Amino acid sequence: MKMLNKVESKILTIPNIISLIRLLLLVPLVLILQHIEDEFIFRIYALVIILLMGISDGLDGYLARKLNQITEFGKMIDPISDKLIIAVIGLFMFLNNEITPAYFILLILRDIYIITGSWFITSKIHKVLPSTLSGKISVVLTGLFLTWCIIDVNKDSFFYNLLFYSSISMLAISTLVYTLRGLDALKHREKFLN
C-alpha cells in the first residue's frame, strides 16, 4: 500500500494532472473538428480549445519546475500529449485538404520516429530524457501553422508560407537534435544507470 501511494504521488502531481486534462480536451476538439467545414463558428470553437491546450502546455512545465514536481511520468506524458494533439489536428487538416499529404506524412513519420527512439533509449538507460528546446519550438511552430490552417486563410500569403517552411525546418532540426542526443545517451549510458 505504501509503495502504491508513492507511485501515485509521482503520477498525480499538479503538472501531470494538467497534462492529462490537456489530453482530455482532445475529445471536444475531435467533435468540433468534424464540423469545421459546416460553419465558421466551429473553427472559432476549435481555436479556443487549442488556445487552452497551449496555455496548459506552458503551465504544466512551469509548475513542474516551480513546485519541484518534475517526474519521469511527466517527462513522458507531456511530449506524448503534444504529439497526439498535433497528430489529431494534422489528420483533420489533411482530411479537409488544408495541408498537403507530404506535410502530413512528414509530421506523422517524424513523431513515430521520435516516440520509438525515445522508448528504445529509455529502455536502455532507464530514464526518460526531457524534451529539447528544438522539440518545443517545433511543436509551437507546427501548432501555429496548423492553427493558421484552421482559420482557413489564404494559402498564398507570406505568413502562411513563413509558418509552413519554419515548421518543416524545425521538424527536421529537432529530429536531428533528438537523434544526436539519443546516440550520446546510449554512448554514455553508464552515467544514467548509476
Tab-separated table of C-alpha atoms in Angstrom, residues 18-193:
chain	number	residue	atom	x	y	z
A	18	ILE	CA	-2.818	19.478	-16.217
A	19	SER	CA	-1.158	17.362	-18.930
A	20	LEU	CA	-3.884	14.727	-18.596
A	21	ILE	CA	-6.604	17.396	-18.811
A	22	ARG	CA	-4.938	18.641	-21.998
A	23	LEU	CA	-5.284	15.124	-23.402
A	24	LEU	CA	-8.964	15.013	-22.377
A	25	LEU	CA	-9.550	18.235	-24.323
A	26	LEU	CA	-8.928	16.139	-27.437
A	27	VAL	CA	-12.461	14.719	-27.096
A	28	PRO	CA	-14.323	18.022	-27.648
A	29	LEU	CA	-11.675	19.102	-30.168
A	30	VAL	CA	-12.278	15.997	-32.307
A	31	LEU	CA	-16.044	16.539	-32.146
A	32	ILE	CA	-15.608	20.157	-33.237
A	33	LEU	CA	-13.046	19.456	-35.974
A	34	GLN	CA	-15.538	17.104	-37.602
A	35	HIS	CA	-17.729	20.146	-38.327
A	36	ILE	CA	-15.253	22.880	-39.261
A	37	GLU	CA	-16.393	22.725	-42.886
A	38	ASP	CA	-20.040	23.265	-41.830
A	39	GLU	CA	-19.875	26.690	-40.203
A	40	PHE	CA	-17.088	29.146	-39.388
A	41	ILE	CA	-18.107	29.167	-35.695
A	42	PHE	CA	-16.699	25.631	-35.364
A	43	ARG	CA	-13.305	26.988	-36.395
A	44	ILE	CA	-13.576	29.546	-33.574
A	45	TYR	CA	-14.508	26.806	-31.081
A	46	ALA	CA	-11.505	24.766	-32.247
A	47	LEU	CA	-9.226	27.786	-31.793
A	48	VAL	CA	-10.473	28.317	-28.226
A	49	ILE	CA	-9.733	24.691	-27.289
A	50	ILE	CA	-6.309	24.830	-28.976
A	51	LEU	CA	-5.552	28.041	-27.057
A	52	LEU	CA	-6.482	26.293	-23.782
A	53	MET	CA	-4.234	23.389	-24.757
A	54	GLY	CA	-1.368	25.776	-25.492
A	55	ILE	CA	-1.792	27.558	-22.163
A	56	SER	CA	-1.903	24.236	-20.290
A	57	ASP	CA	1.256	23.076	-22.094
A	58	GLY	CA	3.193	26.090	-20.857
A	59	LEU	CA	1.595	25.950	-17.415
A	60	ASP	CA	2.385	22.308	-16.664
A	61	GLY	CA	6.083	22.772	-17.452
A	62	TYR	CA	6.276	25.978	-15.422
A	63	LEU	CA	4.550	24.389	-12.415
A	64	ALA	CA	6.678	21.237	-12.618
A	65	ARG	CA	9.797	23.365	-12.230
A	66	LYS	CA	8.314	25.856	-9.740
A	67	LEU	CA	6.824	23.174	-7.460
A	68	ASN	CA	9.780	20.812	-7.928
A	69	GLN	CA	7.404	18.184	-9.331
A	70	ILE	CA	9.359	17.023	-12.368
A	71	THR	CA	8.632	13.300	-12.690
A	72	GLU	CA	9.508	10.526	-15.117
A	73	PHE	CA	5.782	10.208	-15.890
A	74	GLY	CA	5.560	13.937	-16.586
A	75	LYS	CA	8.575	13.821	-18.892
A	76	MET	CA	6.731	11.100	-20.812
A	77	ILE	CA	3.130	12.335	-20.829
A	78	ASP	CA	3.885	15.947	-21.798
A	79	PRO	CA	5.586	15.266	-25.160
A	80	ILE	CA	3.220	12.370	-25.925
A	81	SER	CA	0.205	14.627	-25.418
A	82	ASP	CA	1.840	17.311	-27.611
A	83	LYS	CA	2.458	14.795	-30.390
A	84	LEU	CA	-1.024	13.283	-30.119
A	85	ILE	CA	-2.701	16.694	-30.271
A	86	ILE	CA	-0.603	17.749	-33.279
A	87	ALA	CA	-1.326	14.404	-34.994
A	88	VAL	CA	-5.094	14.721	-34.468
A	89	ILE	CA	-5.220	18.312	-35.719
A	90	GLY	CA	-2.926	17.378	-38.617
A	91	LEU	CA	-5.171	14.450	-39.552
A	92	PHE	CA	-8.268	16.638	-39.711
A	93	MET	CA	-6.438	19.317	-41.679
A	94	PHE	CA	-5.184	16.640	-44.087
A	95	LEU	CA	-8.668	15.116	-44.495
A	96	ASN	CA	-10.058	18.607	-45.221
A	97	ASN	CA	-7.296	19.292	-47.780
A	98	GLU	CA	-5.941	22.120	-45.631
A	99	ILE	CA	-2.412	20.638	-45.601
A	100	THR	CA	-0.572	18.597	-48.216
A	101	PRO	CA	-0.207	14.805	-47.931
A	102	ALA	CA	3.597	15.236	-47.891
A	103	TYR	CA	3.440	17.583	-44.872
A	104	PHE	CA	1.107	15.229	-43.012
A	105	ILE	CA	3.307	12.195	-43.725
A	106	LEU	CA	6.422	14.111	-42.594
A	107	LEU	CA	4.662	15.117	-39.386
A	108	ILE	CA	3.493	11.595	-38.538
A	109	LEU	CA	6.701	9.779	-39.518
A	110	ARG	CA	8.813	12.230	-37.510
A	111	ASP	CA	6.699	11.692	-34.385
A	112	ILE	CA	6.701	7.901	-34.795
A	113	TYR	CA	10.491	8.017	-35.154
A	114	ILE	CA	10.935	10.169	-32.038
A	115	ILE	CA	8.485	8.167	-29.883
A	116	THR	CA	10.041	4.851	-30.959
A	117	GLY	CA	13.567	6.183	-30.449
A	118	SER	CA	12.661	7.617	-27.033
A	119	TRP	CA	11.140	4.318	-25.960
A	120	PHE	CA	14.269	2.429	-27.078
A	121	ILE	CA	16.631	4.835	-25.295
A	122	THR	CA	14.511	4.813	-22.122
A	123	SER	CA	14.622	1.002	-22.112
A	124	LYS	CA	18.426	1.116	-22.288
A	125	ILE	CA	19.214	3.919	-19.809
A	126	HIS	CA	16.154	3.532	-17.529
A	127	LYS	CA	15.496	7.276	-17.608
A	128	VAL	CA	13.172	9.430	-19.669
A	129	LEU	CA	15.098	12.175	-21.420
A	130	PRO	CA	13.235	15.507	-21.252
A	131	SER	CA	12.073	17.370	-24.339
A	132	THR	CA	14.627	19.593	-26.031
A	133	LEU	CA	14.278	23.287	-26.810
A	134	SER	CA	14.258	22.499	-30.535
A	135	GLY	CA	11.453	19.980	-29.914
A	136	LYS	CA	9.385	22.576	-28.070
A	137	ILE	CA	9.982	25.180	-30.806
A	138	SER	CA	8.985	22.574	-33.380
A	139	VAL	CA	5.704	21.899	-31.532
A	140	VAL	CA	4.956	25.625	-31.262
A	141	LEU	CA	5.659	26.349	-34.943
A	142	THR	CA	3.757	23.277	-36.133
A	143	GLY	CA	0.867	24.179	-33.837
A	144	LEU	CA	0.847	27.746	-35.154
A	145	PHE	CA	0.908	26.514	-38.749
A	146	LEU	CA	-1.962	24.073	-38.181
A	147	THR	CA	-3.893	26.747	-36.279
A	148	TRP	CA	-3.356	29.121	-39.191
A	149	CYS	CA	-4.838	26.423	-41.450
A	150	ILE	CA	-7.869	26.101	-39.165
A	151	ILE	CA	-8.530	29.820	-39.604
A	152	ASP	CA	-8.814	28.964	-43.317
A	153	VAL	CA	-6.718	31.817	-44.613
A	154	ASN	CA	-5.110	32.483	-47.976
A	155	LYS	CA	-2.510	29.774	-48.587
A	156	ASP	CA	-0.506	32.097	-50.829
A	157	SER	CA	0.064	34.630	-48.073
A	158	PHE	CA	3.523	35.453	-46.745
A	159	PHE	CA	2.628	34.443	-43.184
A	160	TYR	CA	1.227	31.058	-44.284
A	161	ASN	CA	4.432	30.284	-46.196
A	162	LEU	CA	6.618	31.556	-43.350
A	163	LEU	CA	4.898	29.229	-40.860
A	164	PHE	CA	4.897	26.330	-43.323
A	165	TYR	CA	8.637	26.461	-44.068
A	166	SER	CA	9.581	27.341	-40.469
A	167	SER	CA	7.614	24.338	-39.262
A	168	ILE	CA	9.253	21.985	-41.766
A	169	SER	CA	12.708	23.344	-40.887
A	170	MET	CA	12.175	22.873	-37.149
A	171	LEU	CA	10.724	19.388	-37.644
A	172	ALA	CA	13.984	18.449	-39.417
A	173	ILE	CA	16.266	20.253	-36.946
A	174	SER	CA	14.556	18.821	-33.866
A	175	THR	CA	14.680	15.307	-35.348
A	176	LEU	CA	18.429	15.684	-35.818
A	177	VAL	CA	18.859	17.073	-32.277
A	178	TYR	CA	16.848	14.203	-30.754
A	179	THR	CA	18.853	11.663	-32.765
A	180	LEU	CA	22.222	13.087	-31.682
A	181	ARG	CA	21.119	13.374	-28.068
A	182	GLY	CA	19.812	9.795	-28.108
A	183	LEU	CA	23.057	8.460	-29.548
A	184	ASP	CA	25.015	10.399	-26.917
A	185	ALA	CA	22.811	8.988	-24.123
A	186	LEU	CA	23.410	5.453	-25.389
A	187	LYS	CA	27.148	6.089	-25.652
A	188	HIS	CA	27.290	7.348	-22.050
A	189	ARG	CA	24.514	5.212	-20.569
A	190	GLU	CA	26.578	4.213	-17.535
A	191	LYS	CA	26.103	7.732	-16.099
A	192	PHE	CA	22.326	7.218	-16.243
A	193	LEU	CA	22.433	3.740	-14.747
